[in-house]
Coordinates of C-alpha atoms in Angstrom, one line a residue:
X1 CA -93.7 -59.5 -112.3
X2 CA -90.7 -59.7 -115.2
X3 CA -93.3 -62.1 -117.3
X4 CA -95.6 -60.0 -117.3
X5 CA -97.3 -58.0 -119.7
X6 CA -97.5 -54.3 -119.5
X7 CA -101.3 -53.1 -120.3
X8 CA -101.1 -50.9 -123.0
X9 CA -101.8 -47.3 -123.0
X10 CA -105.6 -45.7 -122.9
X11 CA -106.3 -44.2 -126.0
X12 CA -106.5 -41.1 -126.4
X13 CA -109.5 -38.5 -124.7
X14 CA -112.1 -37.1 -127.6
X15 CA -110.7 -33.8 -126.9
X16 CA -107.3 -34.7 -128.9
X17 CA -104.5 -31.9 -128.9
X18 CA -104.9 -32.2 -133.2
X19 CA -108.8 -30.5 -132.4
X20 CA -107.7 -28.1 -129.7
X21 CA -104.2 -27.0 -132.6
X22 CA -107.0 -25.2 -134.5
X23 CA -107.3 -22.0 -133.4
X24 CA -110.4 -20.7 -135.4
X25 CA -109.5 -17.2 -134.9
X26 CA -105.6 -15.5 -134.1
X27 CA -103.3 -16.0 -137.1
X28 CA -105.5 -17.9 -139.5
X29 CA -106.7 -14.4 -140.2
X30 CA -103.7 -13.8 -141.3
X31 CA -104.1 -16.9 -143.3
X32 CA -107.3 -15.4 -144.6
X33 CA -105.2 -12.1 -145.7
X34 CA -102.9 -13.7 -147.3
X35 CA -106.0 -16.4 -149.3
X36 CA -107.5 -12.6 -149.8
X37 CA -104.0 -11.3 -151.6
X38 CA -103.3 -14.2 -153.9
X39 CA -107.2 -14.8 -155.2
X40 CA -106.9 -11.0 -156.1
X41 CA -103.4 -11.4 -157.8
X42 CA -104.1 -14.7 -160.0
X43 CA -108.0 -14.4 -160.3
X44 CA -108.0 -10.8 -160.5
X45 CA -104.8 -10.8 -163.0
X46 CA -107.0 -13.2 -165.5
X47 CA -110.0 -11.4 -166.0
X48 CA -108.6 -8.5 -166.1
X49 CA -105.9 -9.8 -169.0
X50 CA -108.5 -8.6 -171.6
X51 CA -106.9 -4.7 -171.4
X52 CA -103.8 -6.5 -172.8
X53 CA -105.0 -8.9 -175.8
X54 CA -106.2 -6.1 -177.1
X55 CA -102.6 -4.2 -176.6
X56 CA -101.4 -8.5 -178.3
X57 CA -103.4 -8.1 -181.2
X58 CA -102.6 -5.1 -182.5
X59 CA -98.8 -5.0 -181.6
X60 CA -98.3 -8.7 -183.3
X61 CA -100.6 -8.7 -186.2
X62 CA -101.6 -12.7 -184.8
X63 CA -105.3 -13.5 -185.4
X64 CA -107.6 -12.8 -181.7
X65 CA -107.8 -16.8 -182.3
X66 CA -104.6 -17.4 -181.5
X67 CA -103.7 -14.3 -178.8
X68 CA -106.4 -15.7 -176.7
X69 CA -104.7 -18.9 -176.0
X70 CA -102.1 -16.9 -173.8
X71 CA -104.4 -16.4 -171.4
X72 CA -106.1 -19.7 -171.4
X73 CA -102.8 -22.2 -171.7
X74 CA -102.0 -20.3 -168.4
X75 CA -105.5 -21.2 -166.8
X76 CA -105.2 -24.2 -168.5
X77 CA -101.6 -25.2 -166.6
X78 CA -104.3 -23.2 -163.4
X79 CA -105.5 -26.1 -163.0
X80 CA -104.0 -29.5 -164.5
X81 CA -100.9 -28.6 -162.5
X82 CA -102.5 -28.0 -159.6
X83 CA -103.0 -31.6 -158.0
X84 CA -98.6 -30.9 -158.6
X85 CA -99.2 -28.0 -156.1
X86 CA -101.1 -30.6 -153.9
X87 CA -98.3 -33.2 -153.0
X88 CA -95.3 -30.2 -153.3
X89 CA -97.6 -28.5 -150.2
X90 CA -97.5 -32.0 -148.4
X91 CA -93.4 -32.5 -148.6
X92 CA -92.7 -29.4 -148.6
X93 CA -94.9 -27.3 -146.7
X94 CA -97.3 -24.7 -147.4
X95 CA -95.1 -22.3 -147.0
X96 CA -92.5 -22.6 -148.9
X97 CA -94.3 -23.5 -152.4
X98 CA -96.8 -21.1 -152.3
X99 CA -93.4 -18.2 -152.2
X100 CA -92.4 -20.6 -155.0
X101 CA -95.4 -19.9 -157.2
X102 CA -95.5 -16.4 -156.3
X103 CA -92.1 -15.7 -157.3
X104 CA -93.1 -17.7 -160.5
X105 CA -95.8 -16.6 -161.8
X106 CA -93.9 -13.0 -161.3
X107 CA -90.9 -14.3 -163.6
X108 CA -93.5 -15.0 -165.9
X109 CA -94.6 -11.3 -166.6
X110 CA -91.5 -9.7 -166.3
X111 CA -90.3 -11.8 -169.1
X112 CA -93.3 -11.4 -171.0
X113 CA -92.9 -8.0 -171.2
X114 CA -89.6 -9.0 -173.9
X115 CA -91.3 -11.3 -175.7
X116 CA -90.6 -10.6 -179.5
X117 CA -93.6 -12.9 -181.0
X118 CA -96.4 -15.0 -179.8
X119 CA -94.7 -17.9 -179.2
X120 CA -92.6 -15.9 -176.4
X121 CA -95.8 -14.8 -174.7
X122 CA -97.2 -18.1 -174.6
X123 CA -93.9 -19.4 -173.0
X124 CA -94.3 -16.8 -170.2
X125 CA -97.9 -16.3 -169.7
X126 CA -99.4 -19.2 -170.5
X127 CA -96.6 -21.6 -169.3
X128 CA -94.2 -19.8 -166.5
X129 CA -96.9 -18.3 -164.9
X130 CA -100.0 -20.2 -165.5
X131 CA -97.3 -23.2 -163.1
X132 CA -96.5 -20.3 -160.5
X133 CA -100.9 -20.0 -160.3
X134 CA -101.3 -23.6 -159.1
X135 CA -98.4 -23.7 -157.3
X136 CA -100.0 -20.7 -155.5
X137 CA -103.7 -21.5 -155.1
X138 CA -104.5 -25.1 -153.9
X139 CA -102.1 -24.8 -151.3
X140 CA -103.8 -21.2 -149.8
X141 CA -107.6 -22.2 -150.1
X142 CA -105.9 -25.5 -148.2
X143 CA -104.2 -23.9 -145.8
X144 CA -108.2 -22.0 -144.7
X145 CA -109.7 -25.0 -144.0
X146 CA -107.2 -26.2 -142.0
X147 CA -107.0 -22.7 -139.7
X148 CA -110.6 -22.5 -139.5
X149 CA -113.9 -24.9 -137.9
X150 CA -116.5 -23.5 -136.5
X151 CA -115.9 -20.1 -138.7
X152 CA -114.4 -21.9 -142.5
X153 CA -117.0 -20.8 -144.7
X154 CA -116.9 -17.6 -143.9
X155 CA -112.9 -17.2 -143.9
X156 CA -112.8 -19.0 -146.9
X157 CA -115.8 -16.1 -148.5
X158 CA -113.5 -13.7 -147.2
X159 CA -110.5 -15.2 -148.3
X160 CA -111.9 -15.7 -151.6
X161 CA -113.5 -12.2 -152.6
X162 CA -110.6 -10.9 -153.4
X163 CA -110.9 -12.0 -156.4
X164 CA -114.4 -9.9 -157.0
X165 CA -112.6 -6.3 -155.7
X166 CA -109.7 -6.7 -157.7
X167 CA -111.8 -7.5 -161.0
X168 CA -113.5 -4.4 -160.4
X169 CA -110.3 -2.8 -159.8
X170 CA -107.5 -4.1 -162.0
X171 CA -109.6 -3.2 -165.9
X172 CA -109.3 0.1 -165.5
X173 CA -105.6 0.7 -163.6
X174 CA -104.7 -1.8 -166.0
X175 CA -105.6 0.3 -168.5
X176 CA -104.5 3.5 -167.1
X177 CA -101.0 2.0 -167.1
X178 CA -100.9 0.8 -170.5
X179 CA -101.5 4.4 -171.8
X180 CA -99.2 5.4 -169.6
X181 CA -96.3 3.1 -170.5
X182 CA -97.2 1.0 -172.8
X183 CA -97.7 -2.8 -172.5
X184 CA -95.1 -3.5 -171.6
X185 CA -94.2 -1.4 -169.0
X186 CA -97.7 -2.4 -167.2
X187 CA -96.0 -6.0 -167.5
X188 CA -93.7 -5.2 -165.6
X189 CA -96.1 -3.4 -163.4
X190 CA -98.3 -5.9 -162.8
X191 CA -95.5 -8.5 -162.3
X192 CA -94.1 -6.3 -159.3
X193 CA -97.2 -6.7 -158.2
X194 CA -97.3 -10.6 -158.3
X195 CA -94.3 -10.8 -156.0
X196 CA -97.2 -10.2 -153.4
X197 CA -98.0 -13.0 -153.7
X198 CA -94.7 -14.3 -151.7
X199 CA -95.8 -11.9 -148.9
X200 CA -98.6 -14.0 -148.9
X201 CA -97.4 -17.6 -148.5
X202 CA -94.9 -16.1 -146.0
X203 CA -97.8 -16.3 -143.5
X204 CA -98.8 -19.6 -143.8
X205 CA -97.0 -20.8 -140.9
X206 CA -97.3 -24.2 -139.5
X207 CA -100.1 -25.2 -137.3
X208 CA -98.3 -27.2 -134.9
X209 CA -100.3 -30.5 -133.6
X210 CA -98.9 -32.0 -131.0
X211 CA -98.7 -36.4 -130.2
X212 CA -99.9 -39.1 -128.0
X213 CA -97.9 -41.2 -128.7
X214 CA -95.2 -43.2 -126.8
X215 CA -91.5 -42.1 -129.3
X216 CA -90.8 -46.2 -129.9
X217 CA -95.0 -46.1 -131.2
X218 CA -94.1 -43.0 -133.3
X219 CA -91.3 -44.6 -134.7
X220 CA -92.3 -48.1 -135.5
X221 CA -95.3 -46.1 -137.5
X222 CA -92.7 -44.1 -139.6
X223 CA -91.2 -47.8 -140.6
X224 CA -94.6 -49.5 -141.5
X225 CA -95.6 -46.6 -143.5
X226 CA -93.2 -46.4 -146.8
X227 CA -94.2 -43.9 -149.4
X228 CA -95.1 -44.4 -152.5
X229 CA -96.5 -43.2 -155.7
X230 CA -99.7 -43.7 -154.7
X231 CA -99.5 -42.1 -151.1
X232 CA -97.9 -39.1 -152.1
X233 CA -100.1 -38.2 -155.0
X234 CA -103.2 -39.1 -153.0
X235 CA -104.0 -41.4 -155.8
X236 CA -106.7 -42.9 -153.6
X237 CA -109.6 -40.2 -153.8
X238 CA -109.5 -41.3 -157.9
X239 CA -111.4 -44.4 -156.8
X240 CA -113.5 -43.1 -153.8
X241 CA -117.2 -42.9 -154.9
X242 CA -118.8 -39.7 -153.4
X243 CA -115.5 -37.7 -154.1
X244 CA -116.4 -38.6 -157.6
X245 CA -119.0 -38.0 -157.4
X246 CA -119.0 -34.1 -156.3
X247 CA -116.4 -33.4 -158.9
X248 CA -119.1 -34.6 -161.3
X249 CA -121.3 -32.3 -160.0
X250 CA -118.2 -29.3 -160.5
X251 CA -117.9 -30.4 -164.0
X252 CA -121.7 -30.0 -164.8
X253 CA -121.5 -26.4 -162.2
X254 CA -118.7 -25.5 -164.7
X255 CA -120.6 -26.7 -168.3
X256 CA -123.0 -23.4 -167.0
X257 CA -121.8 -20.7 -164.2
X258 CA -119.1 -19.0 -166.6
X259 CA -122.1 -18.9 -169.8
X260 CA -123.0 -15.3 -168.8
X261 CA -119.1 -14.3 -168.3
X262 CA -119.1 -15.0 -172.3
X263 CA -122.5 -14.0 -173.9
X264 CA -124.2 -11.7 -170.9
X265 CA -123.0 -8.8 -172.5
X266 CA -123.5 -10.0 -175.7
X267 CA -126.9 -11.2 -175.3
X268 CA -127.7 -7.8 -173.0
X269 CA -126.4 -6.1 -177.1
X270 CA -128.6 -8.2 -179.0
X271 CA -132.2 -7.1 -176.8
X272 CA -131.4 -3.2 -177.1
X273 CA -128.8 -2.5 -174.4
X274 CA -126.3 0.4 -174.9
X275 CA -122.6 -0.8 -175.2
X276 CA -122.0 1.0 -171.4
X277 CA -125.6 -0.4 -170.5
X278 CA -124.4 -4.3 -171.3
X279 CA -120.9 -3.9 -169.5
X280 CA -122.7 -2.2 -166.5
X281 CA -124.4 -5.3 -165.8
X282 CA -121.1 -7.8 -165.4
X283 CA -119.7 -4.9 -163.4
X284 CA -123.3 -5.2 -160.8
X285 CA -122.4 -9.1 -160.7
X286 CA -118.7 -8.5 -159.7
X287 CA -119.5 -6.5 -157.0
X288 CA -123.1 -8.6 -156.2
X289 CA -120.7 -12.5 -156.6
X290 CA -118.4 -10.3 -153.7
X291 CA -121.0 -10.1 -150.9
X292 CA -122.4 -13.2 -152.1
X293 CA -119.2 -15.0 -151.1
X294 CA -119.0 -13.5 -147.8
X295 CA -122.8 -13.6 -146.6
X296 CA -122.9 -17.3 -147.9
X297 CA -119.3 -18.0 -145.8
X298 CA -121.7 -15.8 -142.7
X299 CA -124.4 -18.7 -143.5
X300 CA -123.3 -21.4 -143.3
X301 CA -121.3 -20.6 -140.4
X302 CA -124.0 -19.6 -138.6
X303 CA -125.7 -23.3 -139.0
X304 CA -129.0 -22.4 -140.7
X305 CA -128.3 -25.4 -142.6
X306 CA -127.0 -28.5 -140.9
X307 CA -124.3 -29.0 -143.4
X308 CA -122.4 -27.0 -145.6
X309 CA -123.6 -29.5 -148.6
X310 CA -126.8 -28.5 -147.5
X311 CA -125.9 -25.1 -148.1
X312 CA -123.8 -25.5 -151.2
X313 CA -127.0 -27.3 -152.6
X314 CA -129.3 -24.3 -152.2
X315 CA -127.4 -21.5 -154.0
X316 CA -126.3 -24.2 -156.9
X317 CA -130.3 -24.3 -157.7
X318 CA -130.6 -20.4 -157.9
X319 CA -127.6 -19.9 -159.5
X320 CA -129.9 -22.7 -162.3
X321 CA -133.0 -20.6 -161.8
X322 CA -131.2 -17.4 -161.7
X323 CA -129.5 -18.8 -165.8
X324 CA -133.0 -20.1 -166.7
X325 CA -134.7 -16.5 -166.7
X326 CA -132.2 -14.5 -168.6
X327 CA -134.1 -15.2 -171.5
X328 CA -137.3 -13.4 -170.1
X329 CA -135.3 -10.1 -169.8
X330 CA -135.6 -7.9 -172.6
X331 CA -134.7 -4.5 -171.0
X332 CA -131.5 -2.4 -168.9
X333 CA -134.5 -2.6 -166.3
X334 CA -135.1 -6.2 -166.5
X335 CA -131.2 -7.7 -166.9
X336 CA -130.1 -5.5 -164.1
X337 CA -131.8 -7.7 -161.6
X338 CA -131.1 -10.8 -162.8
X339 CA -127.8 -9.7 -163.2
X340 CA -127.2 -8.7 -159.7
X341 CA -128.8 -12.3 -158.3
X342 CA -126.4 -13.8 -161.0
X343 CA -123.6 -12.5 -159.5
X344 CA -124.9 -12.9 -155.9
X345 CA -125.5 -16.9 -156.1
X346 CA -123.3 -17.6 -158.6
X347 CA -120.6 -15.9 -155.4
X348 CA -122.3 -18.0 -152.7
X349 CA -121.6 -21.4 -154.0
X350 CA -118.0 -20.7 -154.2
X351 CA -116.5 -20.6 -150.7
X352 CA -118.8 -23.7 -150.1
X353 CA -117.6 -25.5 -152.9
X354 CA -114.1 -26.3 -150.5
X355 CA -115.7 -26.3 -147.6
X356 CA -117.9 -28.6 -148.2
X357 CA -115.2 -31.3 -149.7
X358 CA -113.5 -31.3 -145.8
X359 CA -117.8 -33.2 -145.4
X360 CA -116.5 -35.4 -148.3
X361 CA -112.9 -36.4 -148.0
X362 CA -111.7 -35.5 -144.1
X363 CA -109.3 -32.5 -143.5
X364 CA -106.4 -34.7 -144.2
X365 CA -107.3 -35.5 -147.5
X366 CA -108.9 -31.9 -148.7
X367 CA -105.1 -30.1 -150.2
X368 CA -105.1 -33.1 -152.2
X369 CA -108.9 -33.4 -152.7
X370 CA -109.1 -29.6 -154.2
X371 CA -105.9 -30.4 -156.4
X372 CA -107.5 -33.3 -158.0
X373 CA -111.2 -31.1 -157.8
X374 CA -110.2 -28.0 -159.8
X375 CA -107.9 -30.5 -162.7
X376 CA -110.3 -32.5 -163.2
X377 CA -113.4 -29.3 -163.1
X378 CA -112.0 -28.2 -166.0
X379 CA -113.4 -29.9 -168.1
X380 CA -116.8 -28.6 -168.0
X381 CA -115.2 -24.9 -168.3
X382 CA -113.4 -26.4 -171.3
X383 CA -117.4 -27.3 -172.7
X384 CA -119.7 -24.7 -171.7
X385 CA -119.1 -21.6 -173.3
X386 CA -118.1 -23.4 -177.3
X387 CA -121.2 -25.8 -176.5
X388 CA -122.8 -22.6 -175.2
X389 CA -121.8 -20.3 -178.9
X390 CA -123.1 -23.4 -180.9
X391 CA -126.6 -23.4 -179.3
X392 CA -126.7 -19.9 -180.4
X393 CA -125.3 -20.3 -184.0
X394 CA -128.3 -22.8 -184.4
X395 CA -131.3 -21.0 -183.3
X396 CA -130.5 -17.1 -183.5
X397 CA -130.6 -16.5 -179.6
X398 CA -128.6 -16.9 -176.6
X399 CA -132.6 -18.3 -175.3
X400 CA -131.3 -22.0 -176.2
X401 CA -128.1 -21.6 -173.6
X402 CA -128.9 -19.8 -170.4
X403 CA -131.3 -22.5 -170.4
X404 CA -129.3 -24.6 -171.1
X405 CA -126.3 -23.7 -168.7
X406 CA -129.4 -23.3 -165.6
X407 CA -130.6 -26.8 -165.9
X408 CA -126.8 -27.6 -165.7
X409 CA -126.6 -26.6 -162.7
X410 CA -129.9 -27.7 -161.5
X411 CA -129.0 -31.1 -162.5
X412 CA -125.7 -30.5 -160.3
X413 CA -127.7 -29.3 -157.3
X414 CA -130.0 -32.7 -157.6
X415 CA -126.2 -35.5 -157.9
X416 CA -125.4 -33.9 -154.6
X417 CA -129.1 -35.2 -153.0
X418 CA -126.8 -39.0 -154.3
X419 CA -123.7 -37.7 -151.7
X420 CA -123.3 -40.1 -148.4
X421 CA -125.3 -39.3 -145.3
X422 CA -126.9 -36.0 -147.3
X423 CA -130.3 -36.2 -145.3
X424 CA -128.5 -36.9 -142.1
X425 CA -129.0 -33.6 -140.1
X426 CA -128.9 -34.3 -136.5
X427 CA -125.2 -36.0 -137.1
X428 CA -121.4 -34.8 -138.3
X429 CA -120.6 -36.1 -141.6
X430 CA -118.7 -39.2 -141.4
X431 CA -115.4 -38.0 -142.4
X432 CA -115.0 -36.4 -139.1
X433 CA -115.7 -39.5 -136.8
X434 CA -112.8 -40.2 -135.4
X435 CA -111.0 -43.3 -137.0
X436 CA -108.0 -46.1 -135.7
X437 CA -105.4 -43.5 -136.5
X438 CA -102.2 -44.2 -136.5
X439 CA -99.5 -42.2 -133.8
X440 CA -97.9 -39.2 -135.5
X441 CA -95.2 -37.4 -134.4
X442 CA -96.1 -33.8 -134.3
X443 CA -96.8 -31.7 -137.0
X444 CA -97.0 -29.1 -139.2
X445 CA -100.3 -27.1 -141.6
X446 CA -98.0 -28.6 -144.4
X447 CA -97.5 -31.7 -143.0
X448 CA -101.6 -33.0 -141.8
X449 CA -102.0 -32.4 -145.8
X450 CA -99.9 -36.0 -146.5
X451 CA -102.3 -38.5 -147.8
X452 CA -102.7 -42.2 -145.5
X453 CA -103.8 -45.2 -146.9
X454 CA -106.7 -46.0 -148.9
X455 CA -108.3 -47.8 -146.1
X456 CA -109.3 -44.9 -144.0
X457 CA -111.2 -43.8 -147.4
X458 CA -112.9 -46.3 -147.7
X459 CA -113.7 -46.4 -143.7
X460 CA -115.4 -42.9 -144.7
X461 CA -117.6 -44.3 -147.0
X462 CA -118.6 -46.6 -145.8
X463 CA -118.5 -45.8 -142.0

């Protein structure tokens, strides 16, 4: 009858279109390729920039400490501006943001080639290129998470392995360019190479998600969800207990993780290894790092352990043990296996850092979560290496430095045990349970990163 109310529509079936839209392959492998290119052209360039360091010191006649700030400032901007990359991607889509970031990084390196003072390098490489890297990194990593579910960790491992490959190739290649064209010409060629970041952003094709709700419902929801500063930047993550504990884990990890990059070669020289022998230890570690990232991705997706966070705990603990054992190496024959193990274990935990985050905050928050995690964990990297050097100055050797680095990583692996449902092996993490979701219209890959209400995070944490 006319006065009778129509019953509400039935809820959507468990296999919702949003889940079905995750391809776990297909064009997703092009997204992985884009991630591989961005990790190679961001972190590969950062790791190989030491070739230009020597040239800058000689040309500008400045101290090594002052020149060191060129790359340090770029890394700092990359880390602290990561939330900006997340927020812009949520509003405008990952594709245009990554392409803009690639263009900015290239322009910064190109302008750096015309520098007449160290301040110009700080502004171009440090500020402009660093900002471009920040706009590239977080959306590219988040895109891989959105395109894969069953093979997410393997895809992530392949995407981030570009840093290992390029680290081996770029150092000798950059030196060749400097010898042939000088540092200015070499920087211009590196700037041209960085334009490939624009192409890597172009492959981030929107991932369509169907809507099962009527148009009227959708329209009402749009009006009920005004955009605020807190929702735009996902500020609710900053009072989400499990996420903050997870970030603290990686603050501790970064305190020990980078110690071998700064001091393993110096330690090898102290125990009697030759200059090239000591350098070869880190070369072997770089190869093992690349293999470890791919292997850990395959192992995690094979479900040998029930959850990614369990794999992460294993690799983190093994990395800590390996670092603590470094002082037992007193020759090339004993340090080479330790460098190999460190590279493999440390590389293995990298892709799991991002895929385990999905279990903590859910797929909707992964882009914002990566941005905040990358920003906050940088404090560990900033203090870890100086503390290691301070211990060396006090004790006269690197024994305490490596033991403390290992202990810090072991402590971080124990902190993972405090995460919600860590010991649950028979059921999916709560972040994956379907809650009373609000209706949404047709979405793309980028719009899936748009923040929801903080009460959704509360449901994830409390169930």
